[in-house]
PDB file of C-alpha atoms and ligand atoms in Angstrom:
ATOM      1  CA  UNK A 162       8.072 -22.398 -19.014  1.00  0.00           C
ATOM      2  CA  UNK A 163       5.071 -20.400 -17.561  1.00  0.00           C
ATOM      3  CA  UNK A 164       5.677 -17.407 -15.136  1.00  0.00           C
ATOM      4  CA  UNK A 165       3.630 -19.135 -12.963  1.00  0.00           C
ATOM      5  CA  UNK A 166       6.231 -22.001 -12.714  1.00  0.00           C
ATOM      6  CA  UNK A 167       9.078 -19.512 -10.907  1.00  0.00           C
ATOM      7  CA  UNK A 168       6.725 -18.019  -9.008  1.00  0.00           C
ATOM      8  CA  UNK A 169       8.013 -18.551  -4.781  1.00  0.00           C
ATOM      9  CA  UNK A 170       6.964 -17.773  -1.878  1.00  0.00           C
ATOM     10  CA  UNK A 171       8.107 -14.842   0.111  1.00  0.00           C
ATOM     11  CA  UNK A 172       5.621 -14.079   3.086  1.00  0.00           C
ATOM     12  CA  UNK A 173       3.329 -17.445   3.849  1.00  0.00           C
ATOM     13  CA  UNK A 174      -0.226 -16.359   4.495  1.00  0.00           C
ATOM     14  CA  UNK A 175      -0.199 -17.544   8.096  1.00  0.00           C
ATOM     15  CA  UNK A 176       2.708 -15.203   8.711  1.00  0.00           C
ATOM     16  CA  UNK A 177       0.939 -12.398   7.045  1.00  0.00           C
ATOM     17  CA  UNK A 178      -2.039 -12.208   8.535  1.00  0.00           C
ATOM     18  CA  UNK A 179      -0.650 -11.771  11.985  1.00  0.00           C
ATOM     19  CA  UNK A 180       1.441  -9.373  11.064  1.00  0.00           C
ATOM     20  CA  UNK A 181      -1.180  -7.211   9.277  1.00  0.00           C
ATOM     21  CA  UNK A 182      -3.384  -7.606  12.952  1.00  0.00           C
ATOM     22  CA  UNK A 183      -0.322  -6.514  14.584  1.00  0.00           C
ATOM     23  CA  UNK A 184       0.265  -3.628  12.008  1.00  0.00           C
ATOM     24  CA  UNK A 185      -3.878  -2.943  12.927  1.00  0.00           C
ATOM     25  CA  UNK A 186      -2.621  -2.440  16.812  1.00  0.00           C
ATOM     26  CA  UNK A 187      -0.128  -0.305  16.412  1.00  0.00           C
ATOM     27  CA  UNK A 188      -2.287   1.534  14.758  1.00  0.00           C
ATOM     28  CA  UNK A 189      -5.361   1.182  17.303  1.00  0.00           C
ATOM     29  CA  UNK A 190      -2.751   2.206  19.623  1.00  0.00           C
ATOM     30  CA  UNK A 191      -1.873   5.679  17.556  1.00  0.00           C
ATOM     31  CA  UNK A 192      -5.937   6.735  17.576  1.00  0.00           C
ATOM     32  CA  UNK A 193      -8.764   7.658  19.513  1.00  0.00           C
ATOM     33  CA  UNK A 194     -11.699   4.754  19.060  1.00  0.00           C
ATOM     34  CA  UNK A 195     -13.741   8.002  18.391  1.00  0.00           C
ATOM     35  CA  UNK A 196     -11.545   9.707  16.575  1.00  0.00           C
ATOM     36  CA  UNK A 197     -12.218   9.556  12.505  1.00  0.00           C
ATOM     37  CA  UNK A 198      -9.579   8.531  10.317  1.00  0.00           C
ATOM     38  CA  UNK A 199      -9.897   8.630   6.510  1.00  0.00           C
ATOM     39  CA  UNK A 200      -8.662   5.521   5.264  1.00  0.00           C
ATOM     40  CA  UNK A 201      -7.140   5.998   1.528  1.00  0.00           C
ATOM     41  CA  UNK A 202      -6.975   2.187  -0.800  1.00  0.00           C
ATOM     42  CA  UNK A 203      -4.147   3.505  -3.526  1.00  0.00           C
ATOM     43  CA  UNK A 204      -5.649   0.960  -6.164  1.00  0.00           C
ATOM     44  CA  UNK A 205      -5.765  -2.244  -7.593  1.00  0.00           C
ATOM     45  CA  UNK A 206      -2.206  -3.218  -5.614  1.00  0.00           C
ATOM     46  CA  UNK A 207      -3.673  -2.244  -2.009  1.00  0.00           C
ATOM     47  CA  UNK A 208      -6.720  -3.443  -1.828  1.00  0.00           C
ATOM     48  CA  UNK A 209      -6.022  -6.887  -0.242  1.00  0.00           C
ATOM     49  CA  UNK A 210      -4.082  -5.426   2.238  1.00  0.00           C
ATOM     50  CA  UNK A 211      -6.751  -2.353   2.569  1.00  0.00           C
ATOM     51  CA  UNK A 212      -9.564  -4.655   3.520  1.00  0.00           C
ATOM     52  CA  UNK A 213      -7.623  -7.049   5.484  1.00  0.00           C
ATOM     53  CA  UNK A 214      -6.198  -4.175   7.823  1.00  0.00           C
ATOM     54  CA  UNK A 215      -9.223  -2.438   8.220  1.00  0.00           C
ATOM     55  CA  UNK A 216     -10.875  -5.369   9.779  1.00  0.00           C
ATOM     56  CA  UNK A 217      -9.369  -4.763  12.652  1.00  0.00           C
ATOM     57  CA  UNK A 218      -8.986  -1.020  13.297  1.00  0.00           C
ATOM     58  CA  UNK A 219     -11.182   0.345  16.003  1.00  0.00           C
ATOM     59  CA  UNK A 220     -11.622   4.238  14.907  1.00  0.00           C
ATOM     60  CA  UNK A 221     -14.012   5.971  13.101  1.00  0.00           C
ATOM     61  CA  UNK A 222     -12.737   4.635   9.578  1.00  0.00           C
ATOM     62  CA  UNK A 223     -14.375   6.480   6.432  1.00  0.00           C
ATOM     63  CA  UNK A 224     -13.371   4.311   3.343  1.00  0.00           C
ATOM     64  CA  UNK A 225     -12.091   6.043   0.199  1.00  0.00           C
ATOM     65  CA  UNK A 226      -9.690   4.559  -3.480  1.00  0.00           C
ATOM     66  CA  UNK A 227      -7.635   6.468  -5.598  1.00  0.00           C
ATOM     67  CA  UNK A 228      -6.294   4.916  -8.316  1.00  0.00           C
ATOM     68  CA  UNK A 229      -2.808   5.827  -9.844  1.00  0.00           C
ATOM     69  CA  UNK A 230       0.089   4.056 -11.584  1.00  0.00           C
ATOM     70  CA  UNK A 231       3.720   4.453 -12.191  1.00  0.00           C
ATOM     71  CA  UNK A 232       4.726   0.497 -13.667  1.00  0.00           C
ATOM     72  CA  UNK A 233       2.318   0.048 -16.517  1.00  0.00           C
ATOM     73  CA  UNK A 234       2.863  -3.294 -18.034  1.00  0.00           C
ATOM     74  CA  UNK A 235       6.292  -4.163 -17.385  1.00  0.00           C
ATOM     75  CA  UNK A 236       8.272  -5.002 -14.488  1.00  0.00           C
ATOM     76  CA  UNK A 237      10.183  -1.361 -14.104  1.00  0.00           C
ATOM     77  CA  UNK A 238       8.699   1.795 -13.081  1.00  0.00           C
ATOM     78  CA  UNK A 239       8.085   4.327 -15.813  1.00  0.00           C
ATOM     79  CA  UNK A 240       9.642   7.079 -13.840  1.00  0.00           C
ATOM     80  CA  UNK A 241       5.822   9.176 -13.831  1.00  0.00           C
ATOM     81  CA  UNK A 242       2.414   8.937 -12.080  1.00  0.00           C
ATOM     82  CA  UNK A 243      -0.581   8.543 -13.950  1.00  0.00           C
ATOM     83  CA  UNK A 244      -3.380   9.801 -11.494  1.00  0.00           C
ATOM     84  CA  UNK A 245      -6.577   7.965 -13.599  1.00  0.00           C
ATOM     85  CA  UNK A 246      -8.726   8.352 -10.360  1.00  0.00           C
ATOM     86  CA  UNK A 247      -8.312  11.524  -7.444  1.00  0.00           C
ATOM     87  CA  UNK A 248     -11.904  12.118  -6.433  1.00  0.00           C
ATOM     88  CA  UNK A 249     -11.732  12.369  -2.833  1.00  0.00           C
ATOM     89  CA  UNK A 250     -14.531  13.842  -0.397  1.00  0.00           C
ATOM     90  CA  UNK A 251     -13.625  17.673   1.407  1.00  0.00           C
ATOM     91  CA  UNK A 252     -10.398  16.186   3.251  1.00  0.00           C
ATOM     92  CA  UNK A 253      -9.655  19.484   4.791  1.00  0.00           C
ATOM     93  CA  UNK A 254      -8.697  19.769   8.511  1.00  0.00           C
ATOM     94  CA  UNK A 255      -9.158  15.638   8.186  1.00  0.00           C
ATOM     95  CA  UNK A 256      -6.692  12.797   9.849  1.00  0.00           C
ATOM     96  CA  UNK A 257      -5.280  10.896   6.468  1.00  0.00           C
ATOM     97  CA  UNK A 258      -3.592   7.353   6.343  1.00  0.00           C
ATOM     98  CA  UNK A 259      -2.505   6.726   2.861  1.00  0.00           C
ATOM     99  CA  UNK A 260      -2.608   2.624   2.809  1.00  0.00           C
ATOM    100  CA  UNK A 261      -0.344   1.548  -0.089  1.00  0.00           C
ATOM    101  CA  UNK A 262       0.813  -2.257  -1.190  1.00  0.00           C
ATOM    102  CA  UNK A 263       4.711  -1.596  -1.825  1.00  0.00           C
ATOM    103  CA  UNK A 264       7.375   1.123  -1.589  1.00  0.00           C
ATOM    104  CA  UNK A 265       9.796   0.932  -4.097  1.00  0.00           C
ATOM    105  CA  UNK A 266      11.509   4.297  -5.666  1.00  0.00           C
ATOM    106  CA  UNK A 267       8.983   6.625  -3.442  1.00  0.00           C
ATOM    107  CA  UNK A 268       7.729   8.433  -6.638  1.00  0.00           C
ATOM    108  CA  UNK A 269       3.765   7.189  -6.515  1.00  0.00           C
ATOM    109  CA  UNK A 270       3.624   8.135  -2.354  1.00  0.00           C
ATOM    110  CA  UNK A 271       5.834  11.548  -2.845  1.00  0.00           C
ATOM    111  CA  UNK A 272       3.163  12.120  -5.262  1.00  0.00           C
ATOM    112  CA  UNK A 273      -0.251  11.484  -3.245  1.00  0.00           C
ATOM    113  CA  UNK A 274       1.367  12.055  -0.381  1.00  0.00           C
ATOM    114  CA  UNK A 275       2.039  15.906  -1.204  1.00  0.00           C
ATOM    115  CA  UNK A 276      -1.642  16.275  -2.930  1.00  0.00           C
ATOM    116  CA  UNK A 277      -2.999  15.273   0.383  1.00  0.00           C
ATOM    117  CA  UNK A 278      -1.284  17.874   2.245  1.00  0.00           C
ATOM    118  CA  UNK A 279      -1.078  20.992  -0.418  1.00  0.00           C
ATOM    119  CA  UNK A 280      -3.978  20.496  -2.473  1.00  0.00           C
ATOM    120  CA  UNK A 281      -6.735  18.894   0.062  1.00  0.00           C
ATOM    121  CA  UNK A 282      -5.103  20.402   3.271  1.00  0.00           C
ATOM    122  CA  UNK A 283      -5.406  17.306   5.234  1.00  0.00           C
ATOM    123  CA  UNK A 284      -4.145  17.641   9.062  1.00  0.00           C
ATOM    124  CA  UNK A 285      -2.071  14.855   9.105  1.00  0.00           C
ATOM    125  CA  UNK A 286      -1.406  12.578   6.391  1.00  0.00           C
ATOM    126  CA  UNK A 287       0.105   9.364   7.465  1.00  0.00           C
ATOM    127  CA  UNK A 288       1.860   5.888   5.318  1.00  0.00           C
ATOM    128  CA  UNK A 289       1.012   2.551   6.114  1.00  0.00           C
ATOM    129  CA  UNK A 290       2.901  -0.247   3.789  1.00  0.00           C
ATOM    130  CA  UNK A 291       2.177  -3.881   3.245  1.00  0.00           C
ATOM    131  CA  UNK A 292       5.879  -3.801   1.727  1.00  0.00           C
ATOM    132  CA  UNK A 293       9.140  -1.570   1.656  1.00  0.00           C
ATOM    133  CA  UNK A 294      11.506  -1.888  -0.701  1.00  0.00           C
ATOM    134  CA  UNK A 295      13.687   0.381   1.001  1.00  0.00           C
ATOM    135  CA  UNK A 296      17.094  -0.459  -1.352  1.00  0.00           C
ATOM    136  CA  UNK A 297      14.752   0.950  -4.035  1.00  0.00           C
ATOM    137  CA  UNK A 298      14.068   4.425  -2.806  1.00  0.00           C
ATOM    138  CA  UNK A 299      14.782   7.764  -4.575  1.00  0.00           C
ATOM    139  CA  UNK A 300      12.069   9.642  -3.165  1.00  0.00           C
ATOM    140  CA  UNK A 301      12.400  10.945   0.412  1.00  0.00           C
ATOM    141  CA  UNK A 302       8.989   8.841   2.009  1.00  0.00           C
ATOM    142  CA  UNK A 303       9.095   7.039   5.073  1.00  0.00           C
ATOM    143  CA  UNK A 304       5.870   5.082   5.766  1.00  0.00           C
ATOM    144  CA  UNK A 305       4.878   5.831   9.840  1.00  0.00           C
ATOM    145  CA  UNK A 306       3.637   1.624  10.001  1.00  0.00           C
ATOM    146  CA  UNK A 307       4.699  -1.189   7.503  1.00  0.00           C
ATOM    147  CA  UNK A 308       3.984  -5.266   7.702  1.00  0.00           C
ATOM    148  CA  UNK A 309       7.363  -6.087   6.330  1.00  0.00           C
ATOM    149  CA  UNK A 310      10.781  -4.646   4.891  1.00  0.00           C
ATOM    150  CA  UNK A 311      11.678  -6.851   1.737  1.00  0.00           C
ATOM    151  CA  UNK A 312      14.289  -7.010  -0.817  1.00  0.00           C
ATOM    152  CA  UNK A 313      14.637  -5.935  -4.099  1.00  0.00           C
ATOM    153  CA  UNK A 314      12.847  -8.947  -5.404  1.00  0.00           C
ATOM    154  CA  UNK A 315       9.899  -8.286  -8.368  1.00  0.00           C
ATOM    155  CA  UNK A 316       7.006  -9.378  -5.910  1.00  0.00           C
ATOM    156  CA  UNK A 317       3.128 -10.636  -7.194  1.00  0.00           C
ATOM    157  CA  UNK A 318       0.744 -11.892  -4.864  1.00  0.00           C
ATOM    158  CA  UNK A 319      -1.986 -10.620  -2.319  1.00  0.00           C
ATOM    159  CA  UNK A 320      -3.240  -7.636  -4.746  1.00  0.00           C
ATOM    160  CA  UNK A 321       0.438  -7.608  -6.642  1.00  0.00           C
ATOM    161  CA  UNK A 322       0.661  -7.992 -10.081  1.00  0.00           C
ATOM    162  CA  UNK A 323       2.659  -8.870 -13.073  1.00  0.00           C
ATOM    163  CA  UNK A 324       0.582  -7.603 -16.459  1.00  0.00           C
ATOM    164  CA  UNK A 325      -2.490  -7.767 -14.475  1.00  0.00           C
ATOM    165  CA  UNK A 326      -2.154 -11.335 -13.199  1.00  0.00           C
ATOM    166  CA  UNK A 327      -1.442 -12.946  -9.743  1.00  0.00           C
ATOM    167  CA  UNK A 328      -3.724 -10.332  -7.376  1.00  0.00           C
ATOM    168  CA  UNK A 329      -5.707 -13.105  -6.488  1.00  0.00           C
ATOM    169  CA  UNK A 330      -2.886 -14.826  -4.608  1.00  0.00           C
ATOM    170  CA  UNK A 331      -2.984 -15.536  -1.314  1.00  0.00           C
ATOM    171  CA  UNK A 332       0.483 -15.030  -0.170  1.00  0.00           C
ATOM    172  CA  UNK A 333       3.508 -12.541  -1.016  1.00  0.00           C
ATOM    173  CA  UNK A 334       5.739 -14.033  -3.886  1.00  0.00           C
ATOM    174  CA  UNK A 335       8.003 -13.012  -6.360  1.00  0.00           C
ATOM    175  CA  UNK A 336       8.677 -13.608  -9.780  1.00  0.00           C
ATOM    176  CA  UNK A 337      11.892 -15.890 -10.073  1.00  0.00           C
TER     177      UNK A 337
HETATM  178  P1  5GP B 586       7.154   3.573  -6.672  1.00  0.00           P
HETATM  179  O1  5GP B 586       6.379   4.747  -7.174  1.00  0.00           O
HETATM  180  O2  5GP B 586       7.432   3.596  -5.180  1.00  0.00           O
HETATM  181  O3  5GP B 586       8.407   3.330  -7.475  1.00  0.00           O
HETATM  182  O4  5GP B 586       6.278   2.294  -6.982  1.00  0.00           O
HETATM  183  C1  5GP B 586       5.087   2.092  -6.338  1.00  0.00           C
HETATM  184  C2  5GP B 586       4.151   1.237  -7.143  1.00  0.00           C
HETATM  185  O5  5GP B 586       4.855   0.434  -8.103  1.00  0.00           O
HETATM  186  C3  5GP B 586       3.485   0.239  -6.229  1.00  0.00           C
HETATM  187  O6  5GP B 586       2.297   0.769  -5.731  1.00  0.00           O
HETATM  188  C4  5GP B 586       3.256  -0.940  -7.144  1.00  0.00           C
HETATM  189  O7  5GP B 586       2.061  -0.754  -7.853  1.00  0.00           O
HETATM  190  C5  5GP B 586       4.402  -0.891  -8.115  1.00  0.00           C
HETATM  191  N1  5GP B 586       5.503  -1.774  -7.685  1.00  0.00           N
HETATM  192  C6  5GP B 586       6.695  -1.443  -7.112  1.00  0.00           C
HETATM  193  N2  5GP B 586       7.431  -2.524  -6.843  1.00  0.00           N
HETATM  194  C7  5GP B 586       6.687  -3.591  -7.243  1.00  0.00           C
HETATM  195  C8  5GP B 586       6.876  -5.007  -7.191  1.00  0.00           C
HETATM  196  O8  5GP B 586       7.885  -5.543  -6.745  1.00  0.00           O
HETATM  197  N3  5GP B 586       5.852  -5.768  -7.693  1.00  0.00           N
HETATM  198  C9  5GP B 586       4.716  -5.246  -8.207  1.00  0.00           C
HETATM  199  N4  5GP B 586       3.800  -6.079  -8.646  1.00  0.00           N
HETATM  200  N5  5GP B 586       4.496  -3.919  -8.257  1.00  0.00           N
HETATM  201  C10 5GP B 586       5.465  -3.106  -7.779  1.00  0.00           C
END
């Protein structure tokens, strides 16, 4: 059997686009429409979400991508962060919103979330989910706006992957 064959549906798509435009409010609701927020993508797992959510937000939004990685290739974290891309612009004195795919343990956003505020002294440096996986959590982070609190499922789907596969997917599965 392929891993495709247990893959199920979590979040429909219907269901999470309105949710991500309601995530977008309450965010449009938190910000000045001339005030400039720097909008961080923590890549390849965000970016779905990134793009999707910034649609709608009605500040001044400056796009920037960091990658970093704590899974690898399997379906457990390795208990580190590999940070393979930090190059950020001057973020001092700046407004921050970190926009990551999935909480799980805490370890990847305890890690960018402290560079942002000791090593670029950034203002404020804010969380917004697609995902928590709050059972999961070791780290003490608390995203300020998430789409949805989940399980502890292994999702794929909508920038998620398993060994690279399954971004592409439309909705929010998991891997059965
Ligand atoms: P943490 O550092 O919070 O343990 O893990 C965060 C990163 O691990 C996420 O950005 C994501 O890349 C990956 N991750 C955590 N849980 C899942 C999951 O259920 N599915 C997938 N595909 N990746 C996950």
């Amino acid at each position: 059997m392929t891993k495709m064959e247990n893959l199920k549906v979590l979040i429909p798509e219907e269901k999470l686009m309105a949710r991500i435009k309601e995530v977008a409010e309450e965010i449009n609701a938190t910000y000045k429409e001339d005030e400039e927020l720097t909008l961080i993508c923590v890549l390849k797992g965000a970016l779905m979400f990134y793009t999707e959510l910034a649609k709608h937000l009605k500040m001044q939004v400056r796009m920037e991508f960091v990658s970093l990685s704590s899974y690898g290739d399997s379906e457990k974290s390795s208990g580190k962060v590999n940070a393979l891309n930090l190059h950020l612009p001057n973020l001092e004195g700046k407004k921050v919103m970190v926009v990551e795919d999935i909480v799980d343990t805490g370890l990847t956003l305890d890690f960018l979330m402290n560079f942002l505020r000791t090593k670029c002294n950034a203002k404020e440096v804010r969380l917004c989910a697609l995902l928590d996986k709050k059972c999961a959590r070791k780290f003490p982070v608390h995203p300020d706006f998430c789409a949805f609190d989940i399980d502890d499922k292994f999702i794929v789907g909508f920038g998620l992957d398993y060994k690279e596969l399954y971004r592409n997917i439309s909705f929010i599965g998991y891997l059965e």
